[in-house]
Coordinates of C-alpha atoms in Angstrom, one line a residue:
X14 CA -14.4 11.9 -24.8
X15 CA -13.7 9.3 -23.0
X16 CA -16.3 7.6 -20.4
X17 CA -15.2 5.7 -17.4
X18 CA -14.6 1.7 -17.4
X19 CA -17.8 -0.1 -17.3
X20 CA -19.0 -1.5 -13.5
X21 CA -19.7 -4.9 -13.2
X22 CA -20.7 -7.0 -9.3
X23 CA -17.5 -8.7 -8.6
X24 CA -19.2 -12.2 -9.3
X25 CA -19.7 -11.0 -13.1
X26 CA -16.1 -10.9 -13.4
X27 CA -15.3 -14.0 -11.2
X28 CA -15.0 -12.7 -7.8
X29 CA -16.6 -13.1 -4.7
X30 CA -18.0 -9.9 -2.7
X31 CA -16.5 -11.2 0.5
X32 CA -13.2 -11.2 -1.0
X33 CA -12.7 -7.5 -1.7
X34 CA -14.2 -7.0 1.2
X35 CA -11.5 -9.5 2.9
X36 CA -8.7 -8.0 0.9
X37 CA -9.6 -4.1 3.2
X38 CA -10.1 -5.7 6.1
X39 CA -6.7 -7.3 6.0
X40 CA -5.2 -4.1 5.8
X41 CA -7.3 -2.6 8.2
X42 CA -6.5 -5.6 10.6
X43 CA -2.9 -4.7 10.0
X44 CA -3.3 -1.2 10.5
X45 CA -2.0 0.0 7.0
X46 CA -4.0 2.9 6.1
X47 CA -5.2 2.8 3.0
X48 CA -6.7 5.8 0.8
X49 CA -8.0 4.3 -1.8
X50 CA -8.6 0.8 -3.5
X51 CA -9.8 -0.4 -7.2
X52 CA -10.1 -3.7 -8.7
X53 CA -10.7 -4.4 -12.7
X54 CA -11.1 -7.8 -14.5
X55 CA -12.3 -7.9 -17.9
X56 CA -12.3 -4.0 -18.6
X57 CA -14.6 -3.7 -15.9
X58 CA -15.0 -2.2 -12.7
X59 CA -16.0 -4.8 -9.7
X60 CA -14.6 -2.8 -6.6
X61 CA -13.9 1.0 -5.8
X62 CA -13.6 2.3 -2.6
X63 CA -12.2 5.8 -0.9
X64 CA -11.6 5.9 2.8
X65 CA -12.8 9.3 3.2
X66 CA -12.1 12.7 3.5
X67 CA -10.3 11.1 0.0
X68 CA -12.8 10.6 -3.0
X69 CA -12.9 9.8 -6.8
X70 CA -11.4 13.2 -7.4
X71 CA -8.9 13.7 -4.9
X72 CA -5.5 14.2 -6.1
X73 CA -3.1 12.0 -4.7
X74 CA 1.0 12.1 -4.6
X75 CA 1.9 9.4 -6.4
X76 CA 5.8 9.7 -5.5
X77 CA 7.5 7.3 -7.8
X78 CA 4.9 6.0 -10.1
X79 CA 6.0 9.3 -11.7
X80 CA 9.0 7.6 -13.1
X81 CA 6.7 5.2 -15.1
X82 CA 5.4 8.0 -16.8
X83 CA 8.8 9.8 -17.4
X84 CA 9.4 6.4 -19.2
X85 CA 6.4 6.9 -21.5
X86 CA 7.5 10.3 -22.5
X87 CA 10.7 9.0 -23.5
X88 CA 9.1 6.1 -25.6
X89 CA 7.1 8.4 -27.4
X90 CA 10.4 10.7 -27.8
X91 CA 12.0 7.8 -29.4
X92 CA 9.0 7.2 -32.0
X93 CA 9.1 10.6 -33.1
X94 CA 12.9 10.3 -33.8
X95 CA 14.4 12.8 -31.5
X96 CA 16.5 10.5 -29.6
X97 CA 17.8 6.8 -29.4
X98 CA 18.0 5.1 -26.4
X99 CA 21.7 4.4 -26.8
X100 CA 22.4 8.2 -27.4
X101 CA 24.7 9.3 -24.5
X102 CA 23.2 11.2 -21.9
X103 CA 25.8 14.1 -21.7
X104 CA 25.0 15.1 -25.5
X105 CA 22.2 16.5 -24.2
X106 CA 23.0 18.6 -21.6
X107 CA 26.5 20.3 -22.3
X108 CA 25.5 23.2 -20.0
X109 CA 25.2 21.2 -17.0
X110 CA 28.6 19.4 -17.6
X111 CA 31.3 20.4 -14.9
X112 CA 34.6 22.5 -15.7
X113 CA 36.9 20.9 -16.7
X114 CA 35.8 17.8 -17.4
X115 CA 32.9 15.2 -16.9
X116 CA 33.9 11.7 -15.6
X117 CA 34.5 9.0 -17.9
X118 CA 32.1 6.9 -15.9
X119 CA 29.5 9.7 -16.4
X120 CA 30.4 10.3 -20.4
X121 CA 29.5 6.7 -20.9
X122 CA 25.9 6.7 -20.0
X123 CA 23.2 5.8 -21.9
X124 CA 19.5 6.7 -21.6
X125 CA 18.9 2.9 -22.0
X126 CA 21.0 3.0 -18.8
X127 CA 19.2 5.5 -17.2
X128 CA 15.7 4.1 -18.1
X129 CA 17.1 0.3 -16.2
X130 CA 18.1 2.0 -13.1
X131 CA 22.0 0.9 -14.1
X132 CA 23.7 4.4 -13.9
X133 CA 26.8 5.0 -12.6
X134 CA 25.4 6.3 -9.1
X135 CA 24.6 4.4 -6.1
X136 CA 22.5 7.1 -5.1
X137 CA 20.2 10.2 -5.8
X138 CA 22.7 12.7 -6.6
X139 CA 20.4 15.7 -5.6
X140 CA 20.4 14.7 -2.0
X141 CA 23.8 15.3 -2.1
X142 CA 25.1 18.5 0.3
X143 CA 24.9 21.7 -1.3
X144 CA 23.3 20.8 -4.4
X145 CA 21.0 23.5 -5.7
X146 CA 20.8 22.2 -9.2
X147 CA 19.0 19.2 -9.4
X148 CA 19.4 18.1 -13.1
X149 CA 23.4 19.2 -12.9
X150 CA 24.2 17.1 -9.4
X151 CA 23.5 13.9 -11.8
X152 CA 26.6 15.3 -13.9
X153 CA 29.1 16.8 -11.3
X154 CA 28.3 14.7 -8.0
X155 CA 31.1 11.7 -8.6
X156 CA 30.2 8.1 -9.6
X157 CA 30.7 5.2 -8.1
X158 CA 30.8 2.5 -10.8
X159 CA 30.6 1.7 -14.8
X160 CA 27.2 2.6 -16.2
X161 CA 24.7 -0.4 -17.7
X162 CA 26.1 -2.6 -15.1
X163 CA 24.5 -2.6 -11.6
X164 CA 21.1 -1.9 -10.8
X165 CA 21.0 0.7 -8.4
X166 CA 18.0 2.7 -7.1
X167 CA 18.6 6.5 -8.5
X168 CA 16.1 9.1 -8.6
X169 CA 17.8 11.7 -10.3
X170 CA 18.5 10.0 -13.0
X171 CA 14.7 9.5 -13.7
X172 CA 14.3 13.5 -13.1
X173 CA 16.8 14.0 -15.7
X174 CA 14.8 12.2 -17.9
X175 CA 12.3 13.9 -17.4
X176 CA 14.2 17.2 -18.1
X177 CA 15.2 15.6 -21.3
X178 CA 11.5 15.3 -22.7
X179 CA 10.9 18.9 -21.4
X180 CA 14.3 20.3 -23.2
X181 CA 13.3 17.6 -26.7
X182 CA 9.5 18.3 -26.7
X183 CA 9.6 22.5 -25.4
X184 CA 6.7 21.9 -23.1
X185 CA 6.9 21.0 -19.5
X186 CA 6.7 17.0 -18.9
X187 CA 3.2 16.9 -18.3
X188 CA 1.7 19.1 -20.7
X189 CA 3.5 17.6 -23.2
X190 CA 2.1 13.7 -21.8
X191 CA -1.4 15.3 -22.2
X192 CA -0.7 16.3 -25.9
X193 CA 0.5 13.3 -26.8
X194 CA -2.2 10.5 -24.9
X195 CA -3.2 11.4 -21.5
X196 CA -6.0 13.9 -23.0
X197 CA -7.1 11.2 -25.2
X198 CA -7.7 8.9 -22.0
X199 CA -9.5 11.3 -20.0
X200 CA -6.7 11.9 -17.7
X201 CA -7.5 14.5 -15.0
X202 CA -7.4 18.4 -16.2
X203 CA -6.3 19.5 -12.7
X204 CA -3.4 16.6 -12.3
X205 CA -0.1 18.5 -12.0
X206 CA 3.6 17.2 -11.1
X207 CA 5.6 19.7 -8.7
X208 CA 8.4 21.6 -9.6
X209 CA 12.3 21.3 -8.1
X210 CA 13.9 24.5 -6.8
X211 CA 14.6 25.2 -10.8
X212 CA 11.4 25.0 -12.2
X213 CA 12.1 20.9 -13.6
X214 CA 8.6 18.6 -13.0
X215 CA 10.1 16.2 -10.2
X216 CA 10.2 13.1 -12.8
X217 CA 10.7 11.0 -10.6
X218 CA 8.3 11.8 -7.4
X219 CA 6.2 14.7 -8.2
X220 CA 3.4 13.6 -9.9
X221 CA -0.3 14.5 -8.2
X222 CA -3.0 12.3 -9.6
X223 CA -6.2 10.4 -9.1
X224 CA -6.4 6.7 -8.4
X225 CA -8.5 6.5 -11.6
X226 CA -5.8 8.6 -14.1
X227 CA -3.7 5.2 -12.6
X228 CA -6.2 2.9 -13.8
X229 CA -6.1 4.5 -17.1
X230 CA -2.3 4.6 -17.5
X231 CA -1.9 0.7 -16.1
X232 CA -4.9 -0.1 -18.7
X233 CA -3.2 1.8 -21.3
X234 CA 0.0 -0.2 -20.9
X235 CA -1.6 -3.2 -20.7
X236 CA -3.2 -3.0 -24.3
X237 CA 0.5 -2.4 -25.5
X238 CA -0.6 1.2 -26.0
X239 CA -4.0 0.8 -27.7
X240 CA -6.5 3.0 -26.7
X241 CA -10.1 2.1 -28.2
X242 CA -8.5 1.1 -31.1
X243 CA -6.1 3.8 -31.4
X244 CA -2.2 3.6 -30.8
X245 CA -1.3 6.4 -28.8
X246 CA 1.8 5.1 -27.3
X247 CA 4.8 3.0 -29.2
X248 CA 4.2 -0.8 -29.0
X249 CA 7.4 -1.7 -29.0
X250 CA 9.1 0.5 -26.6
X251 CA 5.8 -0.4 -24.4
X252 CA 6.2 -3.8 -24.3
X253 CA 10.1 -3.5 -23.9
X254 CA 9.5 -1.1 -20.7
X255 CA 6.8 -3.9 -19.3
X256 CA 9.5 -6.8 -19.7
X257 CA 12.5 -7.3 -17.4
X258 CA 15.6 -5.7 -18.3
X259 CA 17.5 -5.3 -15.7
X260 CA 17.8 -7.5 -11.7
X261 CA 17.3 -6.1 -8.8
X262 CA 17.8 -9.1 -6.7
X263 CA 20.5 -8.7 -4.2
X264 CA 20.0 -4.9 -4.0
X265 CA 16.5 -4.5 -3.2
X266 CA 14.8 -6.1 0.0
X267 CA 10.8 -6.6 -0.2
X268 CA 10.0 -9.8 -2.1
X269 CA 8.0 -8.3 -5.0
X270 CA 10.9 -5.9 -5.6
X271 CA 13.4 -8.8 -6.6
X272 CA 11.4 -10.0 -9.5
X273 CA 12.8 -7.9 -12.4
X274 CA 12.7 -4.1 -13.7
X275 CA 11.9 -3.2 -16.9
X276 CA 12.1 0.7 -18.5
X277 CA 11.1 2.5 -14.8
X278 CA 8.3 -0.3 -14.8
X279 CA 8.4 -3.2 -12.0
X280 CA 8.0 -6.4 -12.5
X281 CA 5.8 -8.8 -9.8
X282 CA 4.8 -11.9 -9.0
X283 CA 2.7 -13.9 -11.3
X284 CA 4.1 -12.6 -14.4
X285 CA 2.8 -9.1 -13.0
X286 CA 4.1 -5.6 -13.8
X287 CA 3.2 -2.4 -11.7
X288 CA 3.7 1.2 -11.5
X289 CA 5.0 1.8 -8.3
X290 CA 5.4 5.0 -5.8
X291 CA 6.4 4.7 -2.0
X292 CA 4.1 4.2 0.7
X293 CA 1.5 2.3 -1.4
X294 CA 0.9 3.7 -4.5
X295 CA 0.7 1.0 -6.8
X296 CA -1.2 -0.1 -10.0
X297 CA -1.2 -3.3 -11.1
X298 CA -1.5 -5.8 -13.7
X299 CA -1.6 -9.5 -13.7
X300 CA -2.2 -11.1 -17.3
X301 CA -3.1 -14.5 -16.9
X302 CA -6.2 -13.5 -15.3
X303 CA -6.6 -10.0 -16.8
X304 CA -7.1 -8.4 -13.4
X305 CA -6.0 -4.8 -12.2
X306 CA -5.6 -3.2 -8.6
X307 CA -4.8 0.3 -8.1
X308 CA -4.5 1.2 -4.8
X309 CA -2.9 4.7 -2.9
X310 CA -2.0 4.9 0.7
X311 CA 0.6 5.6 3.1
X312 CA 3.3 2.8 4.6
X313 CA 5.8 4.8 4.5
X314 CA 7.6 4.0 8.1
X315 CA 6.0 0.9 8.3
X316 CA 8.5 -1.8 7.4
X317 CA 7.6 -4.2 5.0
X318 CA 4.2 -2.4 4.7
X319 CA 3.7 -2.0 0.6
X320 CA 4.4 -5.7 0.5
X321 CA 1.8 -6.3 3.3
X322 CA -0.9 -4.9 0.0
X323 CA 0.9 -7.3 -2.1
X324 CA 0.1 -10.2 0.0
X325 CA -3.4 -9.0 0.7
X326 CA -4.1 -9.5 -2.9
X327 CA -2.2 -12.1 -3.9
X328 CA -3.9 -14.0 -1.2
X329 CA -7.7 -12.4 -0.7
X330 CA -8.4 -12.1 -4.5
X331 CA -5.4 -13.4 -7.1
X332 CA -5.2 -17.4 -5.9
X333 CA -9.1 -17.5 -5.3
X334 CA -10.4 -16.7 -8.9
X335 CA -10.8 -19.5 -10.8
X336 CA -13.7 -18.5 -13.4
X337 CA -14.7 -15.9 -15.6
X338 CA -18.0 -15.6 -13.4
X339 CA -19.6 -16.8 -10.5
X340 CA -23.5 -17.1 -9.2
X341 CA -25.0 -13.7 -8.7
X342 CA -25.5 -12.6 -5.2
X343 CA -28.3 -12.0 -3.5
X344 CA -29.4 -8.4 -3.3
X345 CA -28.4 -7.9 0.3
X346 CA -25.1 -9.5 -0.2
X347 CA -24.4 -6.8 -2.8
X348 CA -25.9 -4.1 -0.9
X349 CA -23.6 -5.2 2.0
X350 CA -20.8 -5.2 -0.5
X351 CA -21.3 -1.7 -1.7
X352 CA -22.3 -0.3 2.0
X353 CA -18.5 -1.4 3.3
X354 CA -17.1 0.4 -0.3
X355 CA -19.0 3.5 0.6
X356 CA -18.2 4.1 4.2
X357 CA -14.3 3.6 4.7
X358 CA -12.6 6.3 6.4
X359 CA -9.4 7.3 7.0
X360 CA -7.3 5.4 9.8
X361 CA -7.3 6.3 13.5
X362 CA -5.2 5.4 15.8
X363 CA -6.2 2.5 18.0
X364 CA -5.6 2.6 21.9
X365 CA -7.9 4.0 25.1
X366 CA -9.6 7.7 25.0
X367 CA -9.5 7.8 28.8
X368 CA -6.5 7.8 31.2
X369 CA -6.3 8.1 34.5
X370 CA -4.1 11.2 34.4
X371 CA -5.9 13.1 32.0
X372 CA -7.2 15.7 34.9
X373 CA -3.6 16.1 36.2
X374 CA -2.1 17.0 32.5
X375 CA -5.1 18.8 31.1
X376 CA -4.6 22.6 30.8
X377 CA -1.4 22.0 31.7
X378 CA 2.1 24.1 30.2
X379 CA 5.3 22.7 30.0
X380 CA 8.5 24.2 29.7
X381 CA 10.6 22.4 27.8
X382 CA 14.3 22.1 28.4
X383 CA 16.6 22.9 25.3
X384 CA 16.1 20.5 22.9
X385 CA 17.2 20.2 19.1
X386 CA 13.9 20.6 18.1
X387 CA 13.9 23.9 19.2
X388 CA 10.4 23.5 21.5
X389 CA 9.5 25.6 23.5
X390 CA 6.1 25.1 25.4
X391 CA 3.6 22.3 25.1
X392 CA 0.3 22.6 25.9
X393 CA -2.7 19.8 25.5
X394 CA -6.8 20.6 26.5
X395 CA -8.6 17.8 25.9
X396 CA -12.7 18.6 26.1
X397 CA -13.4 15.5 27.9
X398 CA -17.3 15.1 26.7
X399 CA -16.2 15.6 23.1
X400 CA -12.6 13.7 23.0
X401 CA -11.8 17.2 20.8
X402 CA -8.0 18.3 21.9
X403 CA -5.7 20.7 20.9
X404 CA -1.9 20.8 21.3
X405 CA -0.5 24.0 21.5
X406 CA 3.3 24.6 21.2
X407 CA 5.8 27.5 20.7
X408 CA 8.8 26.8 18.3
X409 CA 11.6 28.6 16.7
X410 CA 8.5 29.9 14.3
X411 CA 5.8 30.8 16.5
X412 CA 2.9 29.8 18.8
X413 CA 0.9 27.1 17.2
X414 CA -2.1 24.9 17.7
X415 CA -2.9 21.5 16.3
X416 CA -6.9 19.7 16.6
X417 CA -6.9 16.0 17.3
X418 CA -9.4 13.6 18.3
X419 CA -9.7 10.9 20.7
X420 CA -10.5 7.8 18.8
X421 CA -12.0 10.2 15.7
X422 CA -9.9 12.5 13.0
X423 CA -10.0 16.1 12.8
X424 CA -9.2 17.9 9.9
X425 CA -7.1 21.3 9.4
X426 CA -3.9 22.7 8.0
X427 CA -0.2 22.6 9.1
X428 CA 1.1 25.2 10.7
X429 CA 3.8 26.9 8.7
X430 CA 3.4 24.4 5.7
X431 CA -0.4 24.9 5.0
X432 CA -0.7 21.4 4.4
X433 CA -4.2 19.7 4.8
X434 CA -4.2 17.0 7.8
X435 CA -5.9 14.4 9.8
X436 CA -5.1 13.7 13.9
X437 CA -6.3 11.2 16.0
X438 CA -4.9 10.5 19.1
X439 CA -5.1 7.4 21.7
X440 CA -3.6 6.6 25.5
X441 CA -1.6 3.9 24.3
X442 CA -0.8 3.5 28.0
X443 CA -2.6 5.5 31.1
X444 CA 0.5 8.1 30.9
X445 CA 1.3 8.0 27.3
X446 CA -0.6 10.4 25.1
X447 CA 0.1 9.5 21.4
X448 CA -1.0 12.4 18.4
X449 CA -0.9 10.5 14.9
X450 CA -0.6 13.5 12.2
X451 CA -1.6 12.0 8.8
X452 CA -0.5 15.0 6.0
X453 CA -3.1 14.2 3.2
X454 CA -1.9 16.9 0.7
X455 CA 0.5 17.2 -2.4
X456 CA 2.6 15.5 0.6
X457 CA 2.0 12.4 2.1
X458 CA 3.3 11.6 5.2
X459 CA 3.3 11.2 9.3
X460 CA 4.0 13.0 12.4
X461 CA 3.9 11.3 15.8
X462 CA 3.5 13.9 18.7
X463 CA 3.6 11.2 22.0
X464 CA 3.6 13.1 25.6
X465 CA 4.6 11.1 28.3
X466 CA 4.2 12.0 31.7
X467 CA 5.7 11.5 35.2
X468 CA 4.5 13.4 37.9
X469 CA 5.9 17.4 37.2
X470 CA 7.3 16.1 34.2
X471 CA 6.7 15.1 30.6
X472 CA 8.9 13.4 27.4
X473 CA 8.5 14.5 24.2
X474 CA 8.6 12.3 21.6
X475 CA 8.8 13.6 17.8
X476 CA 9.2 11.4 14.7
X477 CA 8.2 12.6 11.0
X478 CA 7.8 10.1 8.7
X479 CA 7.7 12.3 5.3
X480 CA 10.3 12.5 1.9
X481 CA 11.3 16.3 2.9
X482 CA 9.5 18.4 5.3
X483 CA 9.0 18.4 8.9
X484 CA 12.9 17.9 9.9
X485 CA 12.1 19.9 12.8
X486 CA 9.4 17.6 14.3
X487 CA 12.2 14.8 14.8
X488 CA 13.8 14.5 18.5
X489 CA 13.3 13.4 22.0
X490 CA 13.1 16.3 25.2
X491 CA 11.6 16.8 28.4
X492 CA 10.0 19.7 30.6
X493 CA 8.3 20.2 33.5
X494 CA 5.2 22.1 34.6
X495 CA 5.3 25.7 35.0

């Protein structure tokens, strides 16, 4: 059975403390929340921190590092014969084909094509109106252009994969990954990948895992699929799905996103390559000076944000290392090196936890006028010795109540999702009460609840930040006192 990567003090691999420690507090500074962060050079482990309630053994959505590991199941696929990557999609799936025929553009694509993000969509087809099928919309909803030509960003065609290696292999996509490596690695038991409407793993986002299971995947892929001296996964196709084959420059925006694609695997600066799922979940390999980050968190909303932990270790760590080790510390600079790893916690929202019109609002209903968001009431008590509040609303599906803290997280579920969360909340200005929601569950997102108010009066804002919930938590409305 597999036991977990050796530990090592950063200066034993060639990195300073102060540097990791850097590497957080630039993100922190920047107000990126991270959940977790791990650093490997040399097979070992210098850095591994959880910004709590999030631990070792927390699953965490992974969103589109999913793909990466759709890719490995079709490798593997390949090696045992059952398809080539050249075969044409639609061989696969005559059921799903539309009546009375499927477009040319459609009957043309490879898996090769599929695997380099050139299909013929511009888009996710299953996000299309109306679609209830999610593996059929990527053979009925119309191209746009030839296949194996230009590189667009298309989800469905990575779930379809992944339908393909549960229809080829008769197992669902992760079971079937288990049997053929991730047992062998000590990949999490309890991991799992959600389902679509139909019962397909979600290929391309679904996957729930630990920052570790990363590690070991990343780790994996790096050794060309050599695991402790045993090939568990296809050299070639691995170091073919590591290598750029297709360009992304011109269609995608962040700066480490223009440097090349391989087989659902992106390339990086540096001669890097990483698996790579929205909002920060990312892990990450940089050859010429053997060194691994995994980290999880969630940017999503903030623009440019994932590139924000790009630069933080490009710059805090990658440019600095220049040996294979460096003098030992001193006992108390490791100590204070492994005190910061050990007491992160989750981000709060910055701003002040007192306001001058807190007696005027506290207690206070609101009737809200007719909005889209179908709101009813709001409600906010705010125990003023404790900075413990509660917001209570009525919407289309009830009366609910959501905790938050002033300048501290509470933790509870969603109403109507049952979804575990953190709040904090913050005056960002003496009339404007702002209620971050983080969801910290098998989804990953944020809610913004900010109350502003003017004499009788009070503006809602609501924003959700999250793939495909919350769509009623997104609008703007007033109301008044009752």
């Amino acid at each position: 059975m597999f036991q977990l990567f050796p530990t090592a003090t950063p200066e034993e691999v060639g990195i300073d403390s102060q540097w990791l420690m850097n590497f957080c507090k630039r993100l922190e500074e920047q107000q990126l929340p991270l959940h977790s962060a791990l650093i490997m050079r040399h097979g070992k482990v210098c850095m591994e921190t959880y910004y709590k309630p999030y631990t070792r053994d927390t699953l965490h959505r992974m969103f589109s590092v999913t793909k990466s590991f759709v890719s490995l199941g079709i490798g593997l696929l390949e090696a045992e014969g059952k398809l080539s990557l050249d075969d044409k999609i639609v061989d696969f799936f005559p059921e799903k084909l539309p009546n009375p025929g499927v477009h040319p553009y459609i009957a043309m694509m490879t898996i090769r094509d599929m695997l380099t993000m050139r299909t013929c969509h511009d888009k996710t087809t299953y996000k299309a109106p109306g679609v209830t099928d999610w593996v059929a919309s990527f053979f009925t909803v119309p191209p746009t252009h030839v296949p194996g030509t230009n590189f667009s960003y298309d989800t469905s065609s990575t779930h379809t994969l992944g339908a393909l290696v549960e229809k080829l292999s008769g197992m669902d996509l992760l079971s079937y990954l288990r049997f053929k490596f991730l047992d062998e690695i000590g990949f999490s038991a309890n991991a799992y990948i959600l389902k679509d409407p139909n019962g397909v793993s979600m290929g391309g986002s679904g996957l729930c895992a630990t920052p570790y299971d990363l590690l070991k995947v990343i780790y994996l892929i790096a050794n060309d699929g050599v695991w402790q001296g045993k090939q568990l996964l296809p050299a070639g196709y691995v170091r073919a799905a590591k290598s750029m084959q297709s360009d992304p420059y011109g269609r995608q925006s962040s700066l480490e996103e223009l440097q090349g694609y391989g087989y659902q695997i992106w390339m990086t600066r540096h001669n890097g390559y990483v698996l790579f799922g929205m909002g920060g979940q990312l892990a990450l390999y940089v050859p010429d000076k053997d060194i691994f980050m995994v980290t999880t968190a969630d940017a999503q909303g903030r623009q440019g944000g994932v590139q924000l932990i790009y630069e933080a270790f490009w710059h805090e760590i990658y440019d600095k290392i220049a040996t294979d080790s460096l003098p030992a510390a001193t006992p108390e600079y490791t100590a204070a090196f492994l005190e910061y790893c050990n007491t992160r916690t989750l981000f709060v929202l910055p701003g002040s936890l007192t306001s001058p019109v807190l007696a005027d609002i506290n207690g206070i209903t609101y009737q809200m006028d007719e909005n889209i968001c179908q709101m009813k009431t709001m409600k906010v008590d705010i125990a003023t010795e404790t900075g413990l509040g509660t917001l209570t609303y009525e919407n289309a599906s009830g009366v609910h109540t959501l905790s938050f803290g002033l300048g501290y997280n509470t933790f509870a579920q969603f109403p109507d999702y049952d979804l575990k969360y953190a709040a904090s909340a913050a005056f960002r200005m003496e009339n404007t009460l702002l209620v971050k929601i983080q969801i910290i569950d098998s989804a990953i997102g944020n809610l913004f609840f900010s109350l502003n108010f003017k004499g009788d009066y009070v503006t809602v804002m609501l924003r959700k930040i999250e793939e495909s919930l919350f769509g009623e938590y997104n609008g703007v409305f007033s109301g008044r006192k009752i």
